[in-house]
Amino acid sequence: MQKIRNIAVIAHVDHGKTTLVDGLLKQSGTFGTHEQVNERAMDSNALEKERGITILSKNTAIRYGDHKINIIDTPGHADFGGEVERVLKMVDGALILVDAYEGVMPQTKFVVKKMLGLGIKPIVVINKIDKPSADPERVVDEVFDLFVAMDATEDQLDFPIIYAAARDGIAKMDMADPDGDFTCMFNTILEKVPEPTGDAENPTQLQVFTLDYDNYVGKIGIARIFNGKIAKGDNILLAKADGEMVKGKISKLIGFLGLNRMEIQEAEAGDIVAVAGIETVDVGDTICDPQNPMPLDPMHIEEPTLTVVFSVNDSPLAGQEGKHVTANKIRERLDAEMNTNVAMRYETVGEGKFIVSGRGELQITILAENMRREGFEFGIGRPEVIVKEIEGVKCEPFEHLVVDLPADNAGTIIERLGRRKAEMKAMVPMGEGFTRVEFEIPARGLIGFRGQFLTDTKGEGVMNHSFLEFRPYTGNVESRQYGALISTEDGVALAYSLFNLQDRGVLFTAPQTKVYKGMIIGEHSRSNDLDVNPIKGKAQSNVRSSGADEAIKLVPPRDMNLERALEWIEDDELLEVTPINIRIRKRWLDPTDRKRYGKK
Ligand SMILES: Nc1nc2c(ncn2[C@@H]2O[C@H](COP(=O)(O)OP(=O)(O)OP(=O)(O)O)[C@@H](O)[C@H]2O)c(=O)[nH]1
Ligand SMILES: [Mg+2]
């Protein structure tokens, strides 16, 4: 049997997981000397590269000495937390990274809780010790306190600590030691992470934890082999979560090494492989020996907490910019998404309308962003949290929120969050004039808060939240304070009229942009909506105007990208998303309809 270790890399967002995996790949010598390796090599899809975040967990394998180490890099953003939980069931150990300055953050708590619950003994990596403001000792204390608060066992509390600057390939076991390379990390992994259990002689059992899709071979399941062997061409039984058994055949078996995937003939207990040929495969399914099927426990798939309505674009500019615009095309695309993305669902509601549900705004924004890049055009409405009844009580999702902000702003933010039904849980100074405040808040209260928060803290504040639990419904929360500036005309926005409108609020529209009746061109500086005419030109007079009033000074419009716009809109507003533009509009374009169907 091969000597194998299986580990996951887990942490709060941005604490350096993918960068650490770069280091493990490089320093293990897995790459050939001729191979050019990019930064954050595992963040392989376009949106991941662009945003610098990991969206999908991915696995790789390295060779170190006579061992193979399978490593699963996980996403740190709270919207993808469910994936981390599944990944942790596939491994025997975990590297938990904590930023040497930021310390324990909401998603650190989330992943630690899951990890401890599964009985994993972690290796703690205090990362980014190179930061001038780093305070590794404080952070180690925080981690220890967190483990205690979460009922870690004696064994789990006895965690090894590695201090690292992953970006620079540096690691050491003691802050007082001189900087070393990752040797100590490799050795700690081999020493502390248990060998995989299971036996190659037992009946075959693989559990699928991630799905992938390939145009040539179709649906691919990435799975851990818990027992037995698997080979290309094997006949298998697929045990589904509901107990159904489906016959299948492995058409292709794929192994991992570094950034490469290669076809292999056979693999055995302890390893992680990808299998193709089973079209009905889902996350959590067990691939079993047909003679002796022994399904593993199905996996917990997290419940969605948020919904957004996707719809066929029906604005006056519909069909001009997108390639795929029909309800059928949108439905096909959503079907394809649900095929590999277990955390999302959708249902059709009426003609050309789909309710898409997921774990958070980022997850939904990423789907929308991918769709627009593929040439889709569609409308999306305001995100709404899912309210459900638990033992007869109406409940809604709550989040744990941590904000780091200049101490001077703390009062304003606490007050604002109070109006959004947040309850303050802790407040600690963070040094350098910064304060950390922790809250528990209904997820509803967070929708649309980020923009306000950034304005209030002049962009210096950082906020992080992660799902806590469903709790009884809290009643009304305050939403957007400002109204919209709504175009009364179809046409092209002109500098002259925008200039005259700009002291009414903040404009989103630049001159020469197409506008239509009912389109929102800015945020009003008061709480009510205001109808405005952005296409009016300067009246021609006989007297040639002097140079002075031709030099119109326009404040640059606020850039409303998909995320910002989605946060901003209210119930009676929609986004029009096309490959080229994000427009904000009123659901009812006609002012009379708006009055009739009314806001709020
Ligand atoms: N100063 C410093 N920066 C680092 C270090 N390690 C990583 N970073 C930086 O931290 C940022 C985030 O790194 P990633 O590796 O993408 O973090 P991640 O944990 O994978 O992030 P998500 O996957 O989105 O949760 C990048 O800009 C890295 O260059 C380090 O040791 N020191
Ligand atoms: Mg990452």
Short mmCIF file of N, CA and C and ligand atoms in Angstrom, two decimals, residues 12-20 39-40 43 52-54 73-77 127-128 130-131 164-168, ligand 1:
data_model
loop_
_atom_site.label_atom_id
_atom_site.label_comp_id
_atom_site.label_asym_id
_atom_site.label_seq_id
_atom_site.Cartn_x
_atom_site.Cartn_y
_atom_site.Cartn_z
N HIS A 12 -10.12 31.34 7.73
CA HIS A 12 -10.93 32.50 7.35
C HIS A 12 -10.44 32.99 5.97
N VAL A 13 -11.29 33.75 5.30
CA VAL A 13 -10.95 34.25 3.97
C VAL A 13 -9.64 35.08 4.01
N ASP A 14 -8.79 34.86 3.01
CA ASP A 14 -7.57 35.66 2.83
C ASP A 14 -6.45 35.40 3.84
N HIS A 15 -6.59 34.40 4.68
CA HIS A 15 -5.51 34.18 5.64
C HIS A 15 -4.31 33.45 5.02
N GLY A 16 -4.44 33.09 3.72
CA GLY A 16 -3.25 32.61 3.00
C GLY A 16 -3.22 31.13 2.65
N LYS A 17 -4.39 30.48 2.59
CA LYS A 17 -4.44 29.05 2.31
C LYS A 17 -3.84 28.69 0.95
N THR A 18 -4.33 29.37 -0.09
CA THR A 18 -3.89 29.02 -1.43
C THR A 18 -2.41 29.33 -1.61
N THR A 19 -1.97 30.41 -1.00
CA THR A 19 -0.54 30.77 -1.05
C THR A 19 0.30 29.71 -0.35
N LEU A 20 -0.21 29.19 0.75
CA LEU A 20 0.50 28.14 1.46
C LEU A 20 0.60 26.87 0.60
N GLU A 39 1.36 32.53 -9.21
CA GLU A 39 0.95 32.76 -7.84
C GLU A 39 -0.45 32.19 -7.63
N ARG A 40 -0.73 31.67 -6.45
CA ARG A 40 -2.03 31.06 -6.13
C ARG A 40 -2.50 30.15 -7.27
N ASP A 43 -6.00 28.59 -7.55
CA ASP A 43 -7.16 29.42 -7.91
C ASP A 43 -7.20 29.49 -9.43
N GLY A 52 -9.07 37.20 -6.58
CA GLY A 52 -8.10 36.77 -5.58
C GLY A 52 -8.71 35.97 -4.45
N ILE A 53 -9.81 35.30 -4.71
CA ILE A 53 -10.40 34.44 -3.69
C ILE A 53 -10.61 33.04 -4.25
N THR A 54 -10.67 32.08 -3.36
CA THR A 54 -10.97 30.72 -3.78
C THR A 54 -12.49 30.54 -3.71
N ASP A 73 -7.41 22.34 -0.90
CA ASP A 73 -7.47 23.77 -0.59
C ASP A 73 -8.95 24.15 -0.55
N THR A 74 -9.37 24.81 0.51
CA THR A 74 -10.79 25.13 0.65
C THR A 74 -11.01 26.64 0.54
N PRO A 75 -12.25 27.06 0.21
CA PRO A 75 -12.54 28.49 0.18
C PRO A 75 -12.74 29.02 1.60
N GLY A 76 -12.34 30.26 1.83
CA GLY A 76 -12.47 30.84 3.16
C GLY A 76 -13.71 31.68 3.33
N HIS A 77 -14.33 32.07 2.21
CA HIS A 77 -15.49 32.93 2.33
C HIS A 77 -16.68 32.18 2.91
N ASN A 127 0.03 32.41 10.23
CA ASN A 127 0.60 32.86 8.95
C ASN A 127 0.77 34.38 8.90
N LYS A 128 1.58 34.83 7.99
CA LYS A 128 1.85 36.25 7.75
C LYS A 128 2.60 36.88 8.93
N ASP A 130 5.37 37.95 8.84
CA ASP A 130 6.19 39.05 8.31
C ASP A 130 5.50 40.40 8.44
N LYS A 131 4.18 40.41 8.63
CA LYS A 131 3.46 41.69 8.72
C LYS A 131 4.01 42.51 9.89
N ALA A 164 4.53 30.96 10.15
CA ALA A 164 4.88 30.98 8.73
C ALA A 164 4.69 32.35 8.08
N ALA A 165 5.47 32.55 7.03
CA ALA A 165 5.18 33.61 6.08
C ALA A 165 5.05 32.86 4.76
N ALA A 166 3.84 32.38 4.51
CA ALA A 166 3.62 31.46 3.39
C ALA A 166 4.08 32.08 2.07
N ARG A 167 3.80 33.36 1.92
CA ARG A 167 4.14 34.03 0.67
C ARG A 167 5.63 33.96 0.37
N ASP A 168 6.44 33.99 1.44
CA ASP A 168 7.88 33.97 1.25
C ASP A 168 8.47 32.57 1.43
N1 LIG B 1 2.27 39.57 4.14
C1 LIG B 1 1.90 38.34 3.79
N2 LIG B 1 0.90 38.17 2.92
C2 LIG B 1 0.54 36.92 2.59
C3 LIG B 1 1.17 35.79 3.14
N3 LIG B 1 0.56 34.68 2.66
C4 LIG B 1 -0.39 35.11 1.82
N4 LIG B 1 -0.43 36.46 1.77
C5 LIG B 1 -1.30 37.31 0.96
O1 LIG B 1 -2.62 37.21 1.44
C6 LIG B 1 -3.55 37.33 0.36
C7 LIG B 1 -4.52 36.19 0.38
O2 LIG B 1 -3.85 35.00 0.08
P1 LIG B 1 -4.61 33.70 -0.42
O3 LIG B 1 -3.58 32.62 -0.46
O4 LIG B 1 -5.40 33.95 -1.62
O5 LIG B 1 -5.59 33.47 0.81
P2 LIG B 1 -6.72 32.36 0.94
O6 LIG B 1 -6.77 31.99 2.36
O7 LIG B 1 -6.47 31.26 -0.04
O8 LIG B 1 -8.03 33.16 0.54
P3 LIG B 1 -9.48 32.53 0.18
O9 LIG B 1 -9.24 31.29 -0.58
O10 LIG B 1 -10.19 33.55 -0.62
O11 LIG B 1 -10.15 32.28 1.48
C8 LIG B 1 -2.70 37.39 -0.91
O12 LIG B 1 -2.59 38.73 -1.29
C9 LIG B 1 -1.37 36.82 -0.47
O13 LIG B 1 -0.29 37.31 -1.22
C10 LIG B 1 2.25 36.00 4.06
O14 LIG B 1 2.87 35.08 4.58
N5 LIG B 1 2.55 37.30 4.34
#
